[in-house]
Amino acid sequence: MNLKGFIKTCFFLLAGKEKVLITTNVLARGIDVEQVTIVINFDMPIDMNGQADCETYLHRIGRTGRFGKCGIAINLVDEHSVGVLKDIEKHFGKKIELLDTEDIDDEGNFRNLTN
């Protein structure tokens, strides 16, 4: 995306005209958008050595729940990236809750995760 497109996209996002933004790690650092309530990690961040990149993970999930608001980060994890997730949990000393995909229609699942 060129600079003009980037500025236009950011303007629409900040004005509330856009509800979804798909981005890269570059934007995870330094953008503060009050409306962000959900961050979805399509893949877990890894460094050049294939190890968990905990700093990038923190910057990614730090885009949600800002300015005193609630937010949630959802990690899409498969058998190949579960080790990265476990390393991130260990690094931060925090268990990341599992969302039961077999019971995804139960909206109580989301409420329980944000409390």
Short mmCIF file of C-alpha atoms in Angstrom, two decimals:
data_model
loop_
_atom_site.label_atom_id
_atom_site.label_comp_id
_atom_site.label_asym_id
_atom_site.label_seq_id
_atom_site.Cartn_x
_atom_site.Cartn_y
_atom_site.Cartn_z
CA MET A 1 0.00 0.00 0.00
CA ASN A 2 1.32 3.44 -0.82
CA LEU A 3 1.42 6.29 1.71
CA LYS A 4 -1.74 7.94 0.37
CA GLY A 5 -3.68 4.68 0.71
CA PHE A 6 -2.30 4.15 4.21
CA ILE A 7 -3.37 7.63 5.34
CA LYS A 8 -6.83 7.19 3.83
CA THR A 9 -7.26 3.80 5.52
CA CYS A 10 -6.14 5.18 8.89
CA PHE A 11 -8.51 8.14 8.53
CA PHE A 12 -11.47 5.84 7.83
CA LEU A 13 -10.52 3.60 10.75
CA LEU A 14 -10.14 6.48 13.20
CA ALA A 15 -13.41 8.02 12.00
CA GLY A 16 -15.22 4.74 12.62
CA LYS A 17 -16.05 4.25 8.93
CA GLU A 18 -14.07 1.01 8.83
CA LYS A 19 -14.70 -1.77 11.34
CA VAL A 20 -12.00 -4.26 10.30
CA LEU A 21 -8.33 -3.69 9.63
CA ILE A 22 -6.01 -6.46 8.49
CA THR A 23 -2.44 -5.47 9.14
CA THR A 24 1.14 -6.57 9.68
CA ASN A 25 3.49 -6.41 12.65
CA VAL A 26 4.68 -2.99 11.49
CA LEU A 27 1.36 -1.36 12.37
CA ALA A 28 1.23 -3.18 15.72
CA ARG A 29 3.77 -0.70 17.02
CA GLY A 30 2.64 2.84 17.54
CA ILE A 31 -1.00 2.89 16.48
CA ASP A 32 -3.58 3.82 19.10
CA VAL A 33 -7.14 3.33 17.92
CA GLU A 34 -9.69 3.55 20.72
CA GLN A 35 -12.27 1.42 18.88
CA VAL A 36 -10.12 -1.72 18.66
CA THR A 37 -11.80 -4.37 20.81
CA ILE A 38 -10.57 -7.57 19.16
CA VAL A 39 -7.15 -8.58 17.86
CA ILE A 40 -6.93 -11.87 15.98
CA ASN A 41 -3.48 -13.38 15.57
CA PHE A 42 -3.71 -15.40 12.37
CA ASP A 43 -0.29 -16.80 13.17
CA MET A 44 1.84 -16.68 16.27
CA PRO A 45 4.82 -14.33 16.02
CA ILE A 46 8.22 -15.97 15.71
CA ASP A 47 11.69 -14.52 15.38
CA MET A 48 14.30 -15.26 12.72
CA ASN A 49 15.27 -18.45 14.59
CA GLY A 50 11.71 -19.78 14.69
CA GLN A 51 11.36 -19.04 18.42
CA ALA A 52 8.43 -17.25 20.07
CA ASP A 53 8.70 -13.48 19.56
CA CYS A 54 7.18 -12.37 22.85
CA GLU A 55 7.80 -8.66 22.31
CA THR A 56 5.92 -8.67 18.99
CA TYR A 57 3.10 -10.67 20.59
CA LEU A 58 2.79 -8.05 23.33
CA HIS A 59 2.68 -5.22 20.79
CA ARG A 60 0.02 -7.04 18.75
CA ILE A 61 -2.34 -7.78 21.61
CA GLY A 62 -1.64 -4.38 23.13
CA ARG A 63 -3.73 -2.78 20.40
CA THR A 64 -6.93 -3.93 22.13
CA GLY A 65 -8.39 -2.99 25.48
CA ARG A 66 -6.79 0.43 25.46
CA PHE A 67 -8.01 3.60 27.12
CA GLY A 68 -9.66 1.64 29.95
CA LYS A 69 -11.86 -0.43 27.65
CA CYS A 70 -12.23 -4.20 27.56
CA GLY A 71 -10.62 -6.12 24.74
CA ILE A 72 -9.83 -9.63 23.67
CA ALA A 73 -7.02 -11.24 21.71
CA ILE A 74 -7.76 -14.45 19.83
CA ASN A 75 -4.88 -16.65 18.69
CA LEU A 76 -5.45 -19.10 15.86
CA VAL A 77 -3.21 -21.98 16.89
CA ASP A 78 -2.64 -25.36 15.26
CA GLU A 79 -0.46 -28.30 16.22
CA HIS A 80 2.55 -26.61 14.59
CA SER A 81 2.32 -23.39 16.60
CA VAL A 82 1.12 -24.64 19.99
CA GLY A 83 4.73 -24.69 21.21
CA VAL A 84 5.07 -20.98 20.42
CA LEU A 85 1.89 -20.31 22.40
CA LYS A 86 3.24 -22.27 25.37
CA ASP A 87 6.54 -20.33 25.22
CA ILE A 88 4.61 -17.04 25.25
CA GLU A 89 2.54 -18.21 28.23
CA LYS A 90 5.74 -19.15 30.07
CA HIS A 91 7.44 -15.86 29.22
CA PHE A 92 4.59 -13.74 30.59
CA GLY A 93 3.62 -16.13 33.40
CA LYS A 94 0.02 -16.02 32.20
CA LYS A 95 -2.19 -18.86 31.01
CA ILE A 96 -3.96 -18.07 27.74
CA GLU A 97 -7.52 -19.38 27.94
CA LEU A 98 -8.74 -21.92 25.41
CA LEU A 99 -11.89 -21.02 23.47
CA ASP A 100 -13.88 -24.18 22.81
CA THR A 101 -14.53 -24.12 19.07
CA GLU A 102 -17.07 -26.92 19.45
CA ASP A 103 -19.29 -24.55 21.45
CA ILE A 104 -18.59 -21.31 19.57
CA ASP A 105 -22.28 -20.35 19.44
CA ASP A 106 -22.39 -19.96 23.23
CA GLU A 107 -21.75 -16.23 23.58
CA GLY A 108 -21.06 -16.82 27.27
CA ASN A 109 -17.70 -18.18 26.14
CA PHE A 110 -16.68 -14.68 25.06
CA ARG A 111 -18.10 -13.01 28.15
CA ASN A 112 -16.11 -15.34 30.40
CA LEU A 113 -12.89 -14.53 28.54
CA THR A 114 -13.26 -10.76 28.95
CA ASN A 115 -13.91 -10.80 32.69
#
